[in-house]
Structure formats: C-alpha cells, structure tokens
PDB file of C-alpha atoms in Angstrom:
ATOM      1  CA  MET A   1     -10.072  29.537  -8.769  1.00 92.00           C
ATOM      2  CA  SER A   2      -8.116  26.271  -8.543  1.00 97.00           C
ATOM      3  CA  LYS A   3      -9.668  22.965  -9.574  1.00 98.00           C
ATOM      4  CA  ALA A   4      -9.687  19.626  -7.752  1.00 98.00           C
ATOM      5  CA  ILE A   5     -11.042  16.337  -9.059  1.00 99.00           C
ATOM      6  CA  VAL A   6     -12.476  14.050  -6.375  1.00 99.00           C
ATOM      7  CA  ILE A   7     -12.393  10.328  -7.168  1.00 99.00           C
ATOM      8  CA  PHE A   8     -14.335   8.354  -4.587  1.00 98.00           C
ATOM      9  CA  ASN A   9     -15.536   4.814  -4.014  1.00 98.00           C
ATOM     10  CA  PRO A  10     -19.275   4.979  -3.194  1.00 97.00           C
ATOM     11  CA  ALA A  11     -19.075   1.554  -1.554  1.00 95.00           C
ATOM     12  CA  LYS A  12     -16.621   2.950   1.009  1.00 95.00           C
ATOM     13  CA  VAL A  13     -17.894   6.523   1.381  1.00 95.00           C
ATOM     14  CA  ARG A  14     -21.227   5.478   2.832  1.00 85.00           C
ATOM     15  CA  GLU A  15     -22.774   8.897   3.523  1.00 93.00           C
ATOM     16  CA  VAL A  16     -22.075  10.602   0.229  1.00 96.00           C
ATOM     17  CA  ASP A  17     -24.119  13.792   0.692  1.00 97.00           C
ATOM     18  CA  PRO A  18     -22.579  14.772   4.067  1.00 97.00           C
ATOM     19  CA  PHE A  19     -19.160  13.866   2.644  1.00 98.00           C
ATOM     20  CA  LYS A  20     -19.638  16.199  -0.323  1.00 98.00           C
ATOM     21  CA  GLU A  21     -20.987  18.941   1.923  1.00 98.00           C
ATOM     22  CA  SER A  22     -17.976  18.817   4.271  1.00 98.00           C
ATOM     23  CA  LEU A  23     -15.480  18.587   1.432  1.00 98.00           C
ATOM     24  CA  GLY A  24     -17.166  21.342  -0.561  1.00 98.00           C
ATOM     25  CA  LYS A  25     -17.111  23.762   2.353  1.00 98.00           C
ATOM     26  CA  VAL A  26     -13.374  23.350   2.982  1.00 98.00           C
ATOM     27  CA  ALA A  27     -12.634  23.445  -0.747  1.00 98.00           C
ATOM     28  CA  GLN A  28     -14.454  26.759  -1.116  1.00 98.00           C
ATOM     29  CA  GLU A  29     -12.576  28.202   1.857  1.00 98.00           C
ATOM     30  CA  ASN A  30      -9.320  27.306   0.108  1.00 97.00           C
ATOM     31  CA  GLY A  31     -10.319  28.598  -3.321  1.00 97.00           C
ATOM     32  CA  PHE A  32     -11.054  25.268  -5.030  1.00 98.00           C
ATOM     33  CA  GLU A  33     -13.924  24.164  -7.214  1.00 98.00           C
ATOM     34  CA  LEU A  34     -14.650  20.425  -7.219  1.00 99.00           C
ATOM     35  CA  GLU A  35     -15.542  17.826  -9.820  1.00 99.00           C
ATOM     36  CA  TYR A  36     -16.671  14.412  -8.550  1.00 99.00           C
ATOM     37  CA  ILE A  37     -16.031  11.076 -10.272  1.00 98.00           C
ATOM     38  CA  GLU A  38     -17.295   7.797  -8.787  1.00 98.00           C
ATOM     39  CA  THR A  39     -15.447   4.509  -9.138  1.00 98.00           C
ATOM     40  CA  ALA A  40     -17.408   1.450 -10.236  1.00 97.00           C
ATOM     41  CA  GLU A  41     -17.581  -2.180  -9.187  1.00 93.00           C
ATOM     42  CA  GLU A  42     -15.945  -3.207 -12.455  1.00 96.00           C
ATOM     43  CA  ASP A  43     -13.332  -0.424 -12.348  1.00 97.00           C
ATOM     44  CA  PRO A  44     -11.690   0.556  -9.031  1.00 94.00           C
ATOM     45  CA  GLY A  45     -10.282   3.747 -10.512  1.00 97.00           C
ATOM     46  CA  PHE A  46      -8.226   3.179 -13.675  1.00 97.00           C
ATOM     47  CA  GLU A  47     -10.500   5.072 -16.080  1.00 98.00           C
ATOM     48  CA  MET A  48     -11.295   7.698 -13.466  1.00 98.00           C
ATOM     49  CA  ALA A  49      -7.593   8.378 -12.887  1.00 98.00           C
ATOM     50  CA  ALA A  50      -7.071   8.545 -16.653  1.00 98.00           C
ATOM     51  CA  GLN A  51      -9.754  11.250 -16.847  1.00 98.00           C
ATOM     52  CA  ALA A  52      -8.005  13.177 -14.090  1.00 98.00           C
ATOM     53  CA  ARG A  53      -4.638  12.800 -15.787  1.00 98.00           C
ATOM     54  CA  GLU A  54      -6.087  14.186 -19.017  1.00 98.00           C
ATOM     55  CA  ALA A  55      -7.791  17.114 -17.247  1.00 98.00           C
ATOM     56  CA  LYS A  56      -4.589  18.147 -15.407  1.00 98.00           C
ATOM     57  CA  PRO A  57      -6.274  19.640 -12.313  1.00 98.00           C
ATOM     58  CA  ASP A  58      -4.415  21.434  -9.553  1.00 98.00           C
ATOM     59  CA  LEU A  59      -5.246  18.603  -7.140  1.00 98.00           C
ATOM     60  CA  VAL A  60      -6.718  15.104  -7.181  1.00 99.00           C
ATOM     61  CA  ILE A  61      -8.490  13.884  -4.051  1.00 99.00           C
ATOM     62  CA  VAL A  62      -9.100  10.156  -3.678  1.00 99.00           C
ATOM     63  CA  ALA A  63     -11.523   8.779  -1.081  1.00 98.00           C
ATOM     64  CA  GLY A  64     -11.765   5.041  -0.542  1.00 96.00           C
ATOM     65  CA  GLY A  65      -9.954   1.994   0.750  1.00 93.00           C
ATOM     66  CA  ASP A  66      -6.402   0.885   0.032  1.00 92.00           C
ATOM     67  CA  GLY A  67      -7.384  -0.639  -3.316  1.00 91.00           C
ATOM     68  CA  THR A  68      -8.920   2.552  -4.680  1.00 95.00           C
ATOM     69  CA  VAL A  69      -6.073   4.642  -3.301  1.00 96.00           C
ATOM     70  CA  ARG A  70      -3.436   2.385  -4.874  1.00 96.00           C
ATOM     71  CA  VAL A  71      -5.044   2.445  -8.314  1.00 96.00           C
ATOM     72  CA  VAL A  72      -5.566   6.202  -8.439  1.00 98.00           C
ATOM     73  CA  THR A  73      -2.203   7.221  -6.990  1.00 97.00           C
ATOM     74  CA  THR A  74      -0.183   4.846  -9.145  1.00 96.00           C
ATOM     75  CA  GLU A  75      -2.074   5.790 -12.310  1.00 97.00           C
ATOM     76  CA  LEU A  76      -1.096   9.407 -11.630  1.00 98.00           C
ATOM     77  CA  ARG A  77       2.592   8.523 -11.325  1.00 98.00           C
ATOM     78  CA  GLU A  78       5.128  10.926 -12.813  1.00 97.00           C
ATOM     79  CA  THR A  79       2.463  13.536 -13.662  1.00 98.00           C
ATOM     80  CA  GLY A  80       3.386  15.966 -10.900  1.00 97.00           C
ATOM     81  CA  ILE A  81      -0.307  16.288  -9.982  1.00 98.00           C
ATOM     82  CA  PRO A  82      -0.623  16.342  -6.163  1.00 98.00           C
ATOM     83  CA  VAL A  83      -2.833  13.582  -4.768  1.00 98.00           C
ATOM     84  CA  ALA A  84      -4.622  13.921  -1.421  1.00 98.00           C
ATOM     85  CA  ILE A  85      -6.006  10.858   0.359  1.00 98.00           C
ATOM     86  CA  LEU A  86      -9.215  10.686   2.377  1.00 98.00           C
ATOM     87  CA  PRO A  87      -9.164   7.319   4.209  1.00 96.00           C
ATOM     88  CA  ALA A  88     -12.439   5.399   3.985  1.00 95.00           C
ATOM     89  CA  GLY A  89     -11.306   1.767   4.088  1.00 90.00           C
ATOM     90  CA  THR A  90     -10.469  -0.902   6.658  1.00 84.00           C
ATOM     91  CA  THR A  91      -6.708  -0.445   7.045  1.00 87.00           C
ATOM     92  CA  ASN A  92      -5.844   2.779   5.150  1.00 93.00           C
ATOM     93  CA  LEU A  93      -2.142   1.986   5.170  1.00 92.00           C
ATOM     94  CA  LEU A  94      -0.886   4.673   2.805  1.00 95.00           C
ATOM     95  CA  ALA A  95      -2.826   7.352   4.660  1.00 95.00           C
ATOM     96  CA  ARG A  96      -1.362   6.180   7.971  1.00 94.00           C
ATOM     97  CA  ASN A  97       2.170   6.224   6.557  1.00 94.00           C
ATOM     98  CA  LEU A  98       1.594   9.779   5.357  1.00 95.00           C
ATOM     99  CA  GLY A  99       0.514  10.976   8.789  1.00 94.00           C
ATOM    100  CA  ILE A 100      -3.062  11.564   7.631  1.00 96.00           C
ATOM    101  CA  SER A 101      -5.738  11.447  10.314  1.00 95.00           C
ATOM    102  CA  MET A 102      -8.327   8.659  10.228  1.00 95.00           C
ATOM    103  CA  ASN A 103     -10.899  11.332  11.081  1.00 96.00           C
ATOM    104  CA  MET A 104     -12.492  12.384   7.787  1.00 96.00           C
ATOM    105  CA  ASP A 105     -12.906  16.064   8.701  1.00 96.00           C
ATOM    106  CA  GLU A 106      -9.255  16.322   9.727  1.00 96.00           C
ATOM    107  CA  ALA A 107      -8.139  14.446   6.611  1.00 97.00           C
ATOM    108  CA  ILE A 108     -10.091  16.920   4.471  1.00 98.00           C
ATOM    109  CA  GLN A 109      -8.198  19.788   6.084  1.00 97.00           C
ATOM    110  CA  THR A 110      -4.898  18.049   5.271  1.00 97.00           C
ATOM    111  CA  ALA A 111      -5.975  17.628   1.642  1.00 97.00           C
ATOM    112  CA  PHE A 112      -5.867  21.390   1.200  1.00 96.00           C
ATOM    113  CA  ALA A 113      -3.384  22.486   3.860  1.00 91.00           C
ATOM    114  CA  GLY A 114      -0.919  19.574   4.048  1.00 81.00           C
ATOM    115  CA  ARG A 115       2.537  19.708   2.533  1.00 91.00           C
ATOM    116  CA  THR A 116       3.252  18.034  -0.811  1.00 95.00           C
ATOM    117  CA  LEU A 117       5.747  15.187  -0.623  1.00 95.00           C
ATOM    118  CA  LYS A 118       7.691  13.466  -3.391  1.00 97.00           C
ATOM    119  CA  PHE A 119       6.963   9.813  -2.715  1.00 98.00           C
ATOM    120  CA  ASP A 120       8.636   6.697  -4.133  1.00 98.00           C
ATOM    121  CA  LEU A 121       6.630   4.140  -6.088  1.00 98.00           C
ATOM    122  CA  VAL A 122       7.340   0.442  -6.645  1.00 98.00           C
ATOM    123  CA  LYS A 123       7.118  -1.115 -10.099  1.00 98.00           C
ATOM    124  CA  VAL A 124       6.479  -4.862 -10.309  1.00 98.00           C
ATOM    125  CA  THR A 125       7.433  -6.767 -13.461  1.00 97.00           C
ATOM    126  CA  LEU A 126       5.960 -10.267 -13.692  1.00 94.00           C
ATOM    127  CA  GLY A 127       7.347 -11.553 -16.981  1.00 77.00           C
ATOM    128  CA  GLN A 128       7.496 -10.999 -20.705  1.00 73.00           C
ATOM    129  CA  GLY A 129       4.272  -9.889 -22.299  1.00 75.00           C
ATOM    130  CA  LYS A 130       2.696  -8.818 -19.012  1.00 87.00           C
ATOM    131  CA  ASP A 131       1.988  -5.223 -18.123  1.00 92.00           C
ATOM    132  CA  PRO A 132       3.846  -3.992 -15.035  1.00 96.00           C
ATOM    133  CA  LYS A 133       1.963  -3.326 -11.824  1.00 96.00           C
ATOM    134  CA  TYR A 134       2.612  -0.638  -9.229  1.00 97.00           C
ATOM    135  CA  PHE A 135       2.175  -0.212  -5.495  1.00 97.00           C
ATOM    136  CA  THR A 136       2.939   2.375  -2.851  1.00 97.00           C
ATOM    137  CA  GLY A 137       3.354   0.514   0.436  1.00 96.00           C
ATOM    138  CA  MET A 138       4.101  -3.182   0.746  1.00 95.00           C
ATOM    139  CA  ALA A 139       3.860  -6.403  -1.229  1.00 95.00           C
ATOM    140  CA  GLY A 140       4.197  -9.999  -0.136  1.00 92.00           C
ATOM    141  CA  VAL A 141       4.651 -13.498  -1.493  1.00 90.00           C
ATOM    142  CA  GLY A 142       3.544 -16.429   0.633  1.00 78.00           C
ATOM    143  CA  ILE A 143       1.587 -16.492   3.861  1.00 72.00           C
ATOM    144  CA  ASP A 144       0.623 -12.814   3.973  1.00 68.00           C
ATOM    145  CA  ALA A 145      -0.818 -13.166   0.467  1.00 68.00           C
ATOM    146  CA  GLU A 146      -2.687 -16.285   1.572  1.00 66.00           C
ATOM    147  CA  VAL A 147      -4.113 -14.207   4.408  1.00 61.00           C
ATOM    148  CA  MET A 148      -5.342 -11.566   1.947  1.00 58.00           C
ATOM    149  CA  HIS A 149      -6.859 -14.250  -0.278  1.00 55.00           C
ATOM    150  CA  GLY A 150      -8.672 -15.664   2.753  1.00 54.00           C
ATOM    151  CA  VAL A 151     -10.380 -12.417   3.787  1.00 51.00           C
ATOM    152  CA  GLU A 152     -13.863 -11.708   2.471  1.00 49.00           C
ATOM    153  CA  ASP A 153     -15.281  -8.189   2.150  1.00 50.00           C
ATOM    154  CA  LYS A 154     -18.301  -9.134   4.267  1.00 45.00           C
ATOM    155  CA  LEU A 155     -16.030 -10.239   7.107  1.00 42.00           C
ATOM    156  CA  LYS A 156     -13.982  -7.023   6.881  1.00 49.00           C
ATOM    157  CA  LYS A 157     -17.168  -4.997   7.270  1.00 51.00           C
ATOM    158  CA  LEU A 158     -18.172  -7.030  10.330  1.00 48.00           C
ATOM    159  CA  VAL A 159     -14.916  -7.206  12.281  1.00 43.00           C
ATOM    160  CA  GLY A 160     -12.578  -4.732  10.542  1.00 51.00           C
ATOM    161  CA  PRO A 161      -8.835  -5.517  10.806  1.00 50.00           C
ATOM    162  CA  GLY A 162      -9.720  -8.550  12.954  1.00 47.00           C
ATOM    163  CA  ALA A 163     -10.673 -10.324   9.725  1.00 44.00           C
ATOM    164  CA  TYR A 164      -6.979 -10.487   8.825  1.00 44.00           C
ATOM    165  CA  VAL A 165      -6.120 -12.024  12.190  1.00 46.00           C
ATOM    166  CA  MET A 166      -8.735 -14.720  11.688  1.00 43.00           C
ATOM    167  CA  SER A 167      -7.402 -15.499   8.228  1.00 45.00           C
ATOM    168  CA  PHE A 168      -3.804 -15.535   9.507  1.00 47.00           C
ATOM    169  CA  LEU A 169      -4.605 -18.131  12.160  1.00 44.00           C
ATOM    170  CA  GLN A 170      -5.835 -20.434   9.412  1.00 49.00           C
ATOM    171  CA  GLN A 171      -2.489 -20.145   7.596  1.00 50.00           C
ATOM    172  CA  VAL A 172      -0.099 -20.805  10.506  1.00 55.00           C
ATOM    173  CA  GLY A 173       1.772 -24.030   9.863  1.00 51.00           C
ATOM    174  CA  SER A 174       2.253 -23.498   6.130  1.00 64.00           C
ATOM    175  CA  SER A 175       5.288 -25.305   4.729  1.00 68.00           C
ATOM    176  CA  PRO A 176       8.258 -23.194   3.578  1.00 80.00           C
ATOM    177  CA  CYS A 177       9.204 -23.009  -0.095  1.00 85.00           C
ATOM    178  CA  ARG A 178      12.531 -22.430  -1.826  1.00 93.00           C
ATOM    179  CA  VAL A 179      13.109 -18.952  -3.224  1.00 96.00           C
ATOM    180  CA  LYS A 180      15.911 -17.222  -5.065  1.00 98.00           C
ATOM    181  CA  VAL A 181      16.297 -13.484  -4.564  1.00 98.00           C
ATOM    182  CA  THR A 182      18.685 -11.261  -6.507  1.00 99.00           C
ATOM    183  CA  ILE A 183      19.396  -7.863  -4.968  1.00 99.00           C
ATOM    184  CA  ASP A 184      20.335  -5.020  -7.330  1.00 99.00           C
ATOM    185  CA  ASP A 185      21.361  -7.541 -10.020  1.00 98.00           C
ATOM    186  CA  THR A 186      24.440  -8.516  -7.984  1.00 98.00           C
ATOM    187  CA  ARG A 187      23.821 -10.307  -4.700  1.00 98.00           C
ATOM    188  CA  VAL A 188      22.021 -13.670  -4.838  1.00 98.00           C
ATOM    189  CA  LEU A 189      20.188 -15.232  -1.870  1.00 98.00           C
ATOM    190  CA  LYS A 190      18.721 -18.717  -1.716  1.00 97.00           C
ATOM    191  CA  ARG A 191      16.363 -19.439   1.159  1.00 94.00           C
ATOM    192  CA  LYS A 192      13.474 -21.542   2.386  1.00 90.00           C
ATOM    193  CA  THR A 193      10.734 -19.108   3.356  1.00 87.00           C
ATOM    194  CA  THR A 194       7.132 -18.857   4.409  1.00 83.00           C
ATOM    195  CA  LEU A 195       7.285 -15.057   4.512  1.00 85.00           C
ATOM    196  CA  LEU A 196       8.685 -12.733   1.851  1.00 93.00           C
ATOM    197  CA  MET A 197       7.750  -9.065   1.856  1.00 93.00           C
ATOM    198  CA  VAL A 198       8.961  -5.943   0.086  1.00 98.00           C
ATOM    199  CA  GLY A 199       8.437  -2.634   1.856  1.00 97.00           C
ATOM    200  CA  ASN A 200       8.406   0.943   0.637  1.00 98.00           C
ATOM    201  CA  THR A 201       6.635   2.207   3.765  1.00 97.00           C
ATOM    202  CA  ALA A 202       7.175   1.288   7.396  1.00 93.00           C
ATOM    203  CA  GLU A 203       3.876   0.949   9.228  1.00 91.00           C
ATOM    204  CA  LEU A 204       1.048  -1.534   9.485  1.00 84.00           C
ATOM    205  CA  THR A 205      -2.263  -0.874  11.241  1.00 76.00           C
ATOM    206  CA  GLY A 206      -1.872   0.308  14.827  1.00 73.00           C
ATOM    207  CA  GLY A 207       1.446   2.023  14.225  1.00 77.00           C
ATOM    208  CA  VAL A 208       3.338  -1.289  14.149  1.00 81.00           C
ATOM    209  CA  LYS A 209       6.514  -0.886  12.088  1.00 88.00           C
ATOM    210  CA  LEU A 210       7.150  -3.972   9.984  1.00 88.00           C
ATOM    211  CA  PHE A 211       9.980  -2.179   8.172  1.00 92.00           C
ATOM    212  CA  PRO A 212      11.541   0.178  10.752  1.00 89.00           C
ATOM    213  CA  GLU A 213      14.138   1.487   8.299  1.00 92.00           C
ATOM    214  CA  ALA A 214      11.768   2.055   5.377  1.00 96.00           C
ATOM    215  CA  ASP A 215      11.552   5.611   4.064  1.00 97.00           C
ATOM    216  CA  PRO A 216       9.356   6.175   0.988  1.00 97.00           C
ATOM    217  CA  THR A 217      11.376   9.252   0.045  1.00 97.00           C
ATOM    218  CA  ASP A 218      14.901   7.758   0.010  1.00 98.00           C
ATOM    219  CA  GLY A 219      14.878   5.859  -3.306  1.00 98.00           C
ATOM    220  CA  SER A 220      15.342   2.415  -1.768  1.00 99.00           C
ATOM    221  CA  LEU A 221      13.278  -0.595  -0.684  1.00 99.00           C
ATOM    222  CA  GLU A 222      13.348  -3.055   2.204  1.00 98.00           C
ATOM    223  CA  LEU A 223      13.122  -6.846   1.910  1.00 98.00           C
ATOM    224  CA  LEU A 224      11.987  -9.173   4.698  1.00 93.00           C
ATOM    225  CA  LEU A 225      12.600 -12.925   4.547  1.00 93.00           C
ATOM    226  CA  GLY A 226      11.411 -15.361   7.199  1.00 83.00           C
ATOM    227  CA  ALA A 227      10.677 -19.036   7.675  1.00 75.00           C
ATOM    228  CA  PRO A 228       8.412 -19.372  10.734  1.00 62.00           C
ATOM    229  CA  THR A 229       6.398 -22.580  10.492  1.00 66.00           C
ATOM    230  CA  GLY A 230       4.518 -22.906  13.794  1.00 61.00           C
ATOM    231  CA  PHE A 231       3.040 -20.845  16.601  1.00 56.00           C
ATOM    232  CA  ALA A 232       6.311 -20.662  18.564  1.00 63.00           C
ATOM    233  CA  SER A 233       8.353 -19.317  15.667  1.00 64.00           C
ATOM    234  CA  TRP A 234       5.555 -16.993  14.591  1.00 57.00           C
ATOM    235  CA  LEU A 235       5.438 -15.584  18.112  1.00 64.00           C
ATOM    236  CA  LYS A 236       9.132 -14.711  17.751  1.00 65.00           C
ATOM    237  CA  VAL A 237       8.425 -12.911  14.495  1.00 65.00           C
ATOM    238  CA  ILE A 238       5.431 -11.056  15.912  1.00 64.00           C
ATOM    239  CA  GLY A 239       7.407 -10.167  19.035  1.00 65.00           C
ATOM    240  CA  GLY A 240      10.267  -8.851  16.919  1.00 66.00           C
ATOM    241  CA  VAL A 241       7.907  -6.703  14.875  1.00 65.00           C
ATOM    242  CA  LEU A 242       6.089  -5.312  17.920  1.00 63.00           C
ATOM    243  CA  THR A 243       9.314  -4.469  19.765  1.00 64.00           C
ATOM    244  CA  GLY A 244      11.181  -3.228  16.707  1.00 63.00           C
ATOM    245  CA  LYS A 245      13.996  -5.741  17.236  1.00 64.00           C
ATOM    246  CA  ARG A 246      15.231  -6.650  13.780  1.00 60.00           C
ATOM    247  CA  LYS A 247      17.819  -9.162  15.000  1.00 59.00           C
ATOM    248  CA  ASN A 248      15.789 -12.341  15.091  1.00 64.00           C
ATOM    249  CA  GLN A 249      16.716 -15.812  13.872  1.00 63.00           C
ATOM    250  CA  GLU A 250      13.325 -16.031  12.177  1.00 71.00           C
ATOM    251  CA  MET A 251      13.728 -12.772  10.216  1.00 83.00           C
ATOM    252  CA  GLU A 252      16.251 -11.300   7.779  1.00 90.00           C
ATOM    253  CA  TYR A 253      16.155  -7.742   6.420  1.00 93.00           C
ATOM    254  CA  PHE A 254      17.891  -6.401   3.319  1.00 97.00           C
ATOM    255  CA  THR A 255      17.976  -3.023   1.564  1.00 98.00           C
ATOM    256  CA  GLY A 256      18.165  -2.409  -2.179  1.00 99.00           C
ATOM    257  CA  LYS A 257      16.707  -0.616  -5.156  1.00 99.00           C
ATOM    258  CA  LYS A 258      15.666  -3.768  -7.007  1.00 99.00           C
ATOM    259  CA  PHE A 259      14.690  -7.270  -5.871  1.00 99.00           C
ATOM    260  CA  THR A 260      14.128 -10.147  -8.305  1.00 98.00           C
ATOM    261  CA  VAL A 261      12.274 -13.079  -6.732  1.00 97.00           C
ATOM    262  CA  GLU A 262      11.979 -16.544  -8.284  1.00 97.00           C
ATOM    263  CA  ILE A 263       9.952 -19.510  -7.007  1.00 95.00           C
ATOM    264  CA  ALA A 264       9.581 -22.963  -8.572  1.00 90.00           C
ATOM    265  CA  GLN A 265       5.795 -23.175  -8.280  1.00 90.00           C
ATOM    266  CA  PRO A 266       3.118 -20.541  -9.006  1.00 90.00           C
ATOM    267  CA  THR A 267       2.444 -18.740  -5.729  1.00 89.00           C
ATOM    268  CA  VAL A 268      -0.170 -16.216  -4.659  1.00 87.00           C
ATOM    269  CA  TRP A 269       0.985 -12.714  -3.815  1.00 92.00           C
ATOM    270  CA  GLU A 270      -0.449  -9.383  -2.744  1.00 91.00           C
ATOM    271  CA  MET A 271       0.345  -5.709  -3.036  1.00 92.00           C
ATOM    272  CA  ASP A 272      -1.024  -3.018  -0.766  1.00 91.00           C
ATOM    273  CA  GLY A 273      -3.428  -5.595   0.653  1.00 82.00           C
ATOM    274  CA  ASP A 274      -4.966  -6.650  -2.662  1.00 85.00           C
ATOM    275  CA  ALA A 275      -4.670 -10.336  -3.554  1.00 83.00           C
ATOM    276  CA  GLU A 276      -3.149 -11.000  -6.983  1.00 90.00           C
ATOM    277  CA  GLU A 277      -3.092 -13.995  -9.311  1.00 89.00           C
ATOM    278  CA  PRO A 278      -0.328 -16.604  -8.742  1.00 91.00           C
ATOM    279  CA  ALA A 279       3.076 -15.994 -10.321  1.00 93.00           C
ATOM    280  CA  GLN A 280       6.559 -17.533 -10.245  1.00 94.00           C
ATOM    281  CA  SER A 281       8.819 -14.512 -10.708  1.00 96.00           C
ATOM    282  CA  TRP A 282       8.665 -10.862  -9.709  1.00 97.00           C
ATOM    283  CA  THR A 283      10.990  -7.914 -10.105  1.00 98.00           C
ATOM    284  CA  PHE A 284      10.337  -5.168  -7.566  1.00 98.00           C
ATOM    285  CA  GLU A 285      12.010  -1.893  -8.517  1.00 99.00           C
ATOM    286  CA  VAL A 286      11.802   1.523  -6.876  1.00 99.00           C
ATOM    287  CA  LEU A 287      10.808   4.589  -8.904  1.00 99.00           C
ATOM    288  CA  PRO A 288      12.171   7.467  -6.801  1.00 99.00           C
ATOM    289  CA  GLY A 289       9.838  10.415  -6.266  1.00 98.00           C
ATOM    290  CA  ALA A 290       7.326   9.198  -8.862  1.00 98.00           C
ATOM    291  CA  LEU A 291       4.312  10.389  -6.850  1.00 98.00           C
ATOM    292  CA  SER A 292       3.316  13.777  -5.466  1.00 98.00           C
ATOM    293  CA  VAL A 293       1.166  13.256  -2.376  1.00 97.00           C
ATOM    294  CA  CYS A 294      -0.285  15.473   0.342  1.00 97.00           C
ATOM    295  CA  ALA A 295       1.112  14.499   3.730  1.00 95.00           C
ATOM    296  CA  GLY A 296       0.063  15.235   7.280  1.00 90.00           C
ATOM    297  CA  GLU A 297       2.222  15.280  10.390  1.00 76.00           C
ATOM    298  CA  LEU A 298       4.898  12.601   9.981  1.00 59.00           C
ATOM    299  CA  SER A 299       7.023  11.134  12.748  1.00 46.00           C
ATOM    300  CA  GLU A 300      10.710  11.991  12.919  1.00 42.00           C
ATOM    301  CA  SER A 301      11.596   8.514  11.661  1.00 40.00           C
ATOM    302  CA  LYS A 302       9.895   9.327   8.343  1.00 40.00           C
TER     303      LYS A 302
END
C-alpha cells in the first residue's frame, strides 16, 4: 500500500473529522494509507514539511490557505515528492492556477487521480547573510504589499476576498518611488513605480489573468511595472487586467529568468499573499521544474 502524509492547518480546515473521513475514504479506494500532521500557530508548516521530506512518502497532501501551501510546497522543492493541494483558504491562488476545484470533495479526487506536473519555483535573495525565500505564484513590492499588510485575518473571515478590495482603496494615491531593475544580469531599467510585481503564475481570484503570458512550466518569469497614482490611472490598470490588454501606458511587462530590484528606501513586499518585512533589494530567480504538484484540468493557455 502507498503512503501519503497529510499536512493540514486546523485553523483553516474547520470541520476536521468530516474532512478526515472524506479524505480517508478516497485514499483507501486508491490504495493509500494516511498519516496526519497538523500545523501550529507558531509554525505554518516548516517542521511538518521537514518531517515529510525525511519520511519520503509517495504523496504529500497539504490542506490550508495560501500561506500553508506556500511553506509546504516550497520546503519540498527538488525532492521529487508529488504534492497535492486541498484549498481551504480565502484566495487559494496556487490551487486555482493548477486547475484544482474549490470544492473539497472534488479536490480530494484530484489529489489521487490528477496528473503530476513539474512546476517552476521562484527563489528570492534579499542580501548577504539572509536565507533565501521561495514562492510559487506571485510577489510584489509597493502598493500590493501595502494591501496585504492592511488586511487582518478577522476581516478576511468576515468578507473573504472583499477584505483586499477594502485595503486597496485605502492605498490608492500612494506616491511612486524610484526603482532600478536588472533583467537577466544584462538589461537595466530605471522607473518611478507604485506597482512592481513578479509572476510565475497567471491568475488572480475570479480567473482574472494579471500575467496573461505566465506559464509556471516554461522556466521563465514575468515582471509588471506600473505607476498609477490616482483613481483614473488605476481604472486604466484594472481595465487592462480585466480585458487582458497588455498595451497600456500605465503598465509595462517584461519576461526573464532573473530580476534584480533595488529601491533607495526600505519597502514592504509580499509573496503569495503573505506580507514580508521591509527590504531594499531583491533578486527573483526561477528554479525550473523544482516542484512536483498534482494538477487538475488546466486551460489551454497553461
């Protein structure tokens, strides 16, 4: 019999017993025995993923929000262990980009019957003496990070994704800052921006494609630079994103394998929706095929 380790966030999986019952039934049907490991408030999954890495199971299943999913998947990088995602958070961006259903029962079926995909990972280097960080989907410096910093867990539970909209409205009007971006160690850009994002995956909540050309299996990354400063210019950006029109005077897109970003003042940033401590320089570098993940039905553009 094959073995699967299930790492789950009990704060997100609210009905644990029914969850285990449903998962256990499908696992048995597919010839798997399960071992459960809970995350903790003080550890979103680092130690739990380390235990799974040491055990070398046939499959790791992670159930939780984007934070839990990011920690577990990235900690299992370059192990070859397939990781299946059961979405239990507010936005569930990686699950959406993998074509995984937001219905838990359907997602459980995909965990055992979905195809395994070699998925790119992004390594973030912040400076000498600092451990690198990793993410799977998107990262941002500037207003989107301010939005993440402004969202409280209590508000997310009350209004869901609407909490991000409320936080965004508080940030409109932010002043642009000067940034220097080096693409693949060769091309240098100098801009004034309020929006800087790096994308490995394409979609936001609701199927909106922020990075229409992003493909997390092609060994490259997308960069978005923009300098909207008021409602009118932000409406142009939002309109461009919703319609998929990349040609917009408020937005610039670039493709590369490595982006080095430098800013004069410490600035907040986020990765996969998690707010991070301020920094002044970042190197975003793709690690092709570093993850093995279970995918559902993906669109043709993926």
